[in-house]
Amino acid sequence: MKNRIVRGIAGTFILISLLLAIYVNINWLWFTAFVGANLLQSSLTKWCLMDTILEKVFKVKS
């Protein structure tokens, strides 16, 4: 369940930042790059900051 939530949040962040880059300011693409880098990092290290945040804030377990 937690993996689906993390993927949903990441996808939402990416789509929102792309829309903001198109309609507000191109610099929002830096946020898109940040989300992508975090996804890549979590695939290599098997640690994800969003997992930790979900566990602490919403008590969501694996």
PDB file of N, CA and C in Angstrom:
ATOM      1  N   MET A   1       0.822  -1.196   0.000  1.00  0.00           N
ATOM      2  CA  MET A   1       0.000   0.000   0.000  1.00  0.00           C
ATOM      3  C   MET A   1       0.866   1.260   0.000  1.00  0.00           C
ATOM      4  N   LYS A   2       1.919   1.243   0.832  1.00  0.00           N
ATOM      5  CA  LYS A   2       2.773   2.424   0.933  1.00  0.00           C
ATOM      6  C   LYS A   2       3.472   2.716  -0.386  1.00  0.00           C
ATOM      7  N   ASN A   3       3.895   1.685  -1.111  1.00  0.00           N
ATOM      8  CA  ASN A   3       4.556   1.906  -2.400  1.00  0.00           C
ATOM      9  C   ASN A   3       3.633   2.597  -3.391  1.00  0.00           C
ATOM     10  N   ARG A   4       2.350   2.228  -3.379  1.00  0.00           N
ATOM     11  CA  ARG A   4       1.388   2.872  -4.280  1.00  0.00           C
ATOM     12  C   ARG A   4       1.203   4.336  -3.920  1.00  0.00           C
ATOM     13  N   ILE A   5       1.182   4.634  -2.625  1.00  0.00           N
ATOM     14  CA  ILE A   5       1.031   6.022  -2.182  1.00  0.00           C
ATOM     15  C   ILE A   5       2.245   6.841  -2.604  1.00  0.00           C
ATOM     16  N   VAL A   6       3.449   6.310  -2.394  1.00  0.00           N
ATOM     17  CA  VAL A   6       4.675   7.022  -2.760  1.00  0.00           C
ATOM     18  C   VAL A   6       4.720   7.280  -4.263  1.00  0.00           C
ATOM     19  N   ARG A   7       4.397   6.276  -5.055  1.00  0.00           N
ATOM     20  CA  ARG A   7       4.386   6.458  -6.512  1.00  0.00           C
ATOM     21  C   ARG A   7       3.339   7.473  -6.943  1.00  0.00           C
ATOM     22  N   GLY A   8       2.184   7.445  -6.298  1.00  0.00           N
ATOM     23  CA  GLY A   8       1.137   8.419  -6.614  1.00  0.00           C
ATOM     24  C   GLY A   8       1.555   9.838  -6.290  1.00  0.00           C
ATOM     25  N   ILE A   9       2.193  10.021  -5.135  1.00  0.00           N
ATOM     26  CA  ILE A   9       2.672  11.347  -4.745  1.00  0.00           C
ATOM     27  C   ILE A   9       3.750  11.836  -5.711  1.00  0.00           C
ATOM     28  N   ALA A  10       4.697  10.958  -6.048  1.00  0.00           N
ATOM     29  CA  ALA A  10       5.778  11.339  -6.967  1.00  0.00           C
ATOM     30  C   ALA A  10       5.215  11.707  -8.342  1.00  0.00           C
ATOM     31  N   GLY A  11       4.291  10.915  -8.850  1.00  0.00           N
ATOM     32  CA  GLY A  11       3.681  11.218 -10.141  1.00  0.00           C
ATOM     33  C   GLY A  11       2.914  12.529 -10.130  1.00  0.00           C
ATOM     34  N   THR A  12       2.206  12.774  -9.038  1.00  0.00           N
ATOM     35  CA  THR A  12       1.470  14.028  -8.898  1.00  0.00           C
ATOM     36  C   THR A  12       2.412  15.218  -8.862  1.00  0.00           C
ATOM     37  N   PHE A  13       3.495  15.109  -8.084  1.00  0.00           N
ATOM     38  CA  PHE A  13       4.491  16.187  -8.015  1.00  0.00           C
ATOM     39  C   PHE A  13       5.074  16.481  -9.392  1.00  0.00           C
ATOM     40  N   ILE A  14       5.399  15.438 -10.140  1.00  0.00           N
ATOM     41  CA  ILE A  14       5.994  15.629 -11.459  1.00  0.00           C
ATOM     42  C   ILE A  14       5.015  16.320 -12.407  1.00  0.00           C
ATOM     43  N   LEU A  15       3.773  15.856 -12.435  1.00  0.00           N
ATOM     44  CA  LEU A  15       2.784  16.457 -13.340  1.00  0.00           C
ATOM     45  C   LEU A  15       2.487  17.908 -12.960  1.00  0.00           C
ATOM     46  N   ILE A  16       2.355  18.183 -11.666  1.00  0.00           N
ATOM     47  CA  ILE A  16       2.101  19.557 -11.228  1.00  0.00           C
ATOM     48  C   ILE A  16       3.275  20.466 -11.581  1.00  0.00           C
ATOM     49  N   SER A  17       4.504  19.989 -11.345  1.00  0.00           N
ATOM     50  CA  SER A  17       5.659  20.838 -11.647  1.00  0.00           C
ATOM     51  C   SER A  17       5.809  21.070 -13.145  1.00  0.00           C
ATOM     52  N   LEU A  18       5.448  20.097 -13.969  1.00  0.00           N
ATOM     53  CA  LEU A  18       5.480  20.311 -15.417  1.00  0.00           C
ATOM     54  C   LEU A  18       4.461  21.358 -15.841  1.00  0.00           C
ATOM     55  N   LEU A  19       3.258  21.295 -15.269  1.00  0.00           N
ATOM     56  CA  LEU A  19       2.250  22.317 -15.573  1.00  0.00           C
ATOM     57  C   LEU A  19       2.704  23.695 -15.114  1.00  0.00           C
ATOM     58  N   LEU A  20       3.314  23.766 -13.932  1.00  0.00           N
ATOM     59  CA  LEU A  20       3.821  25.049 -13.442  1.00  0.00           C
ATOM     60  C   LEU A  20       4.942  25.577 -14.330  1.00  0.00           C
ATOM     61  N   ALA A  21       5.777  24.673 -14.861  1.00  0.00           N
ATOM     62  CA  ALA A  21       6.852  25.099 -15.762  1.00  0.00           C
ATOM     63  C   ALA A  21       6.284  25.667 -17.057  1.00  0.00           C
ATOM     64  N   ILE A  22       5.198  25.080 -17.537  1.00  0.00           N
ATOM     65  CA  ILE A  22       4.598  25.555 -18.784  1.00  0.00           C
ATOM     66  C   ILE A  22       3.878  26.882 -18.581  1.00  0.00           C
ATOM     67  N   TYR A  23       3.114  27.006 -17.515  1.00  0.00           N
ATOM     68  CA  TYR A  23       2.231  28.153 -17.348  1.00  0.00           C
ATOM     69  C   TYR A  23       2.746  29.247 -16.418  1.00  0.00           C
ATOM     70  N   VAL A  24       3.742  28.947 -15.563  1.00  0.00           N
ATOM     71  CA  VAL A  24       4.199  29.948 -14.601  1.00  0.00           C
ATOM     72  C   VAL A  24       5.647  30.344 -14.866  1.00  0.00           C
ATOM     73  N   ASN A  25       6.571  29.385 -14.696  1.00  0.00           N
ATOM     74  CA  ASN A  25       7.996  29.700 -14.839  1.00  0.00           C
ATOM     75  C   ASN A  25       8.755  28.417 -15.156  1.00  0.00           C
ATOM     76  N   ILE A  26       9.643  28.484 -16.101  1.00  0.00           N
ATOM     77  CA  ILE A  26      10.420  27.315 -16.537  1.00  0.00           C
ATOM     78  C   ILE A  26      11.281  26.736 -15.412  1.00  0.00           C
ATOM     79  N   ASN A  27      11.590  27.534 -14.412  1.00  0.00           N
ATOM     80  CA  ASN A  27      12.428  27.063 -13.308  1.00  0.00           C
ATOM     81  C   ASN A  27      11.762  25.992 -12.460  1.00  0.00           C
ATOM     82  N   TRP A  28      10.460  25.763 -12.614  1.00  0.00           N
ATOM     83  CA  TRP A  28       9.793  24.675 -11.914  1.00  0.00           C
ATOM     84  C   TRP A  28      10.323  23.317 -12.365  1.00  0.00           C
ATOM     85  N   LEU A  29      11.011  23.262 -13.502  1.00  0.00           N
ATOM     86  CA  LEU A  29      11.593  21.995 -13.946  1.00  0.00           C
ATOM     87  C   LEU A  29      12.680  21.509 -12.995  1.00  0.00           C
ATOM     88  N   TRP A  30      13.265  22.418 -12.208  1.00  0.00           N
ATOM     89  CA  TRP A  30      14.224  21.991 -11.192  1.00  0.00           C
ATOM     90  C   TRP A  30      13.554  21.097 -10.147  1.00  0.00           C
ATOM     91  N   PHE A  31      12.309  21.391  -9.819  1.00  0.00           N
ATOM     92  CA  PHE A  31      11.567  20.545  -8.883  1.00  0.00           C
ATOM     93  C   PHE A  31      11.312  19.171  -9.500  1.00  0.00           C
ATOM     94  N   THR A  32      10.990  19.141 -10.792  1.00  0.00           N
ATOM     95  CA  THR A  32      10.811  17.878 -11.501  1.00  0.00           C
ATOM     96  C   THR A  32      12.100  17.057 -11.447  1.00  0.00           C
ATOM     97  N   ALA A  33      13.228  17.706 -11.675  1.00  0.00           N
ATOM     98  CA  ALA A  33      14.524  17.029 -11.615  1.00  0.00           C
ATOM     99  C   ALA A  33      14.807  16.504 -10.205  1.00  0.00           C
ATOM    100  N   PHE A  34      14.440  17.282  -9.193  1.00  0.00           N
ATOM    101  CA  PHE A  34      14.637  16.860  -7.805  1.00  0.00           C
ATOM    102  C   PHE A  34      13.828  15.598  -7.492  1.00  0.00           C
ATOM    103  N   VAL A  35      12.579  15.562  -7.922  1.00  0.00           N
ATOM    104  CA  VAL A  35      11.738  14.376  -7.693  1.00  0.00           C
ATOM    105  C   VAL A  35      12.324  13.171  -8.429  1.00  0.00           C
ATOM    106  N   GLY A  36      12.747  13.372  -9.667  1.00  0.00           N
ATOM    107  CA  GLY A  36      13.353  12.280 -10.431  1.00  0.00           C
ATOM    108  C   GLY A  36      14.632  11.766  -9.799  1.00  0.00           C
ATOM    109  N   ALA A  37      15.453  12.674  -9.304  1.00  0.00           N
ATOM    110  CA  ALA A  37      16.697  12.268  -8.639  1.00  0.00           C
ATOM    111  C   ALA A  37      16.406  11.479  -7.367  1.00  0.00           C
ATOM    112  N   ASN A  38      15.390  11.885  -6.635  1.00  0.00           N
ATOM    113  CA  ASN A  38      15.021  11.139  -5.434  1.00  0.00           C
ATOM    114  C   ASN A  38      14.479   9.752  -5.773  1.00  0.00           C
ATOM    115  N   LEU A  39      13.727   9.638  -6.863  1.00  0.00           N
ATOM    116  CA  LEU A  39      13.254   8.324  -7.296  1.00  0.00           C
ATOM    117  C   LEU A  39      14.424   7.422  -7.679  1.00  0.00           C
ATOM    118  N   LEU A  40      15.389   7.982  -8.406  1.00  0.00           N
ATOM    119  CA  LEU A  40      16.575   7.211  -8.777  1.00  0.00           C
ATOM    120  C   LEU A  40      17.366   6.799  -7.543  1.00  0.00           C
ATOM    121  N   GLN A  41      17.583   7.721  -6.629  1.00  0.00           N
ATOM    122  CA  GLN A  41      18.313   7.430  -5.394  1.00  0.00           C
ATOM    123  C   GLN A  41      17.624   6.331  -4.594  1.00  0.00           C
ATOM    124  N   SER A  42      16.297   6.393  -4.489  1.00  0.00           N
ATOM    125  CA  SER A  42      15.586   5.386  -3.703  1.00  0.00           C
ATOM    126  C   SER A  42      15.639   4.010  -4.362  1.00  0.00           C
ATOM    127  N   SER A  43      15.737   3.967  -5.678  1.00  0.00           N
ATOM    128  CA  SER A  43      15.853   2.669  -6.353  1.00  0.00           C
ATOM    129  C   SER A  43      17.223   2.041  -6.135  1.00  0.00           C
ATOM    130  N   LEU A  44      18.237   2.867  -5.933  1.00  0.00           N
ATOM    131  CA  LEU A  44      19.592   2.350  -5.714  1.00  0.00           C
ATOM    132  C   LEU A  44      19.862   1.997  -4.251  1.00  0.00           C
ATOM    133  N   THR A  45      19.325   2.787  -3.327  1.00  0.00           N
ATOM    134  CA  THR A  45      19.637   2.601  -1.908  1.00  0.00           C
ATOM    135  C   THR A  45      18.536   1.888  -1.144  1.00  0.00           C
ATOM    136  N   LYS A  46      17.370   1.720  -1.741  1.00  0.00           N
ATOM    137  CA  LYS A  46      16.196   1.116  -1.097  1.00  0.00           C
ATOM    138  C   LYS A  46      15.755   1.898   0.131  1.00  0.00           C
ATOM    139  N   TRP A  47      16.027   3.202   0.145  1.00  0.00           N
ATOM    140  CA  TRP A  47      15.552   4.107   1.186  1.00  0.00           C
ATOM    141  C   TRP A  47      14.892   5.291   0.510  1.00  0.00           C
ATOM    142  N   CYS A  48      13.717   5.645   0.996  1.00  0.00           N
ATOM    143  CA  CYS A  48      12.961   6.742   0.401  1.00  0.00           C
ATOM    144  C   CYS A  48      12.501   7.688   1.502  1.00  0.00           C
ATOM    145  N   LEU A  49      12.784   8.962   1.340  1.00  0.00           N
ATOM    146  CA  LEU A  49      12.376   9.960   2.322  1.00  0.00           C
ATOM    147  C   LEU A  49      10.868   9.991   2.480  1.00  0.00           C
ATOM    148  N   MET A  50      10.116   9.850   1.383  1.00  0.00           N
ATOM    149  CA  MET A  50       8.660   9.878   1.476  1.00  0.00           C
ATOM    150  C   MET A  50       8.134   8.714   2.309  1.00  0.00           C
ATOM    151  N   ASP A  51       8.783   7.543   2.237  1.00  0.00           N
ATOM    152  CA  ASP A  51       8.407   6.424   3.098  1.00  0.00           C
ATOM    153  C   ASP A  51       8.513   6.810   4.564  1.00  0.00           C
ATOM    154  N   THR A  52       9.624   7.427   4.918  1.00  0.00           N
ATOM    155  CA  THR A  52       9.864   7.842   6.296  1.00  0.00           C
ATOM    156  C   THR A  52       8.822   8.869   6.742  1.00  0.00           C
ATOM    157  N   ILE A  53       8.524   9.829   5.876  1.00  0.00           N
ATOM    158  CA  ILE A  53       7.528  10.857   6.206  1.00  0.00           C
ATOM    159  C   ILE A  53       6.158  10.223   6.407  1.00  0.00           C
ATOM    160  N   LEU A  54       5.759   9.309   5.525  1.00  0.00           N
ATOM    161  CA  LEU A  54       4.460   8.651   5.658  1.00  0.00           C
ATOM    162  C   LEU A  54       4.364   7.840   6.941  1.00  0.00           C
ATOM    163  N   GLU A  55       5.437   7.150   7.307  1.00  0.00           N
ATOM    164  CA  GLU A  55       5.437   6.371   8.536  1.00  0.00           C
ATOM    165  C   GLU A  55       5.263   7.255   9.759  1.00  0.00           C
ATOM    166  N   LYS A  56       5.952   8.387   9.786  1.00  0.00           N
ATOM    167  CA  LYS A  56       5.905   9.255  10.964  1.00  0.00           C
ATOM    168  C   LYS A  56       4.635  10.084  11.046  1.00  0.00           C
ATOM    169  N   VAL A  57       4.159  10.582   9.913  1.00  0.00           N
ATOM    170  CA  VAL A  57       3.007  11.485   9.939  1.00  0.00           C
ATOM    171  C   VAL A  57       1.686  10.711   9.964  1.00  0.00           C
ATOM    172  N   PHE A  58       1.569   9.690   9.119  1.00  0.00           N
ATOM    173  CA  PHE A  58       0.295   9.009   8.985  1.00  0.00           C
ATOM    174  C   PHE A  58       0.294   7.592   9.548  1.00  0.00           C
ATOM    175  N   LYS A  59       1.396   7.160  10.119  1.00  0.00           N
ATOM    176  CA  LYS A  59       1.527   5.812  10.685  1.00  0.00           C
ATOM    177  C   LYS A  59       1.203   4.737   9.653  1.00  0.00           C
ATOM    178  N   VAL A  60       1.647   4.955   8.391  1.00  0.00           N
ATOM    179  CA  VAL A  60       1.437   3.996   7.313  1.00  0.00           C
ATOM    180  C   VAL A  60       2.590   3.015   7.331  1.00  0.00           C
ATOM    181  N   LYS A  61       2.288   1.729   7.378  1.00  0.00           N
ATOM    182  CA  LYS A  61       3.306   0.682   7.370  1.00  0.00           C
ATOM    183  C   LYS A  61       3.331  -0.003   6.013  1.00  0.00           C
ATOM    184  N   SER A  62       4.377  -0.780   5.779  1.00  0.00           N
ATOM    185  CA  SER A  62       4.550  -1.470   4.492  1.00  0.00           C
ATOM    186  C   SER A  62       3.418  -2.411   4.186  1.00  0.00           C
TER     187      SER A  62
END
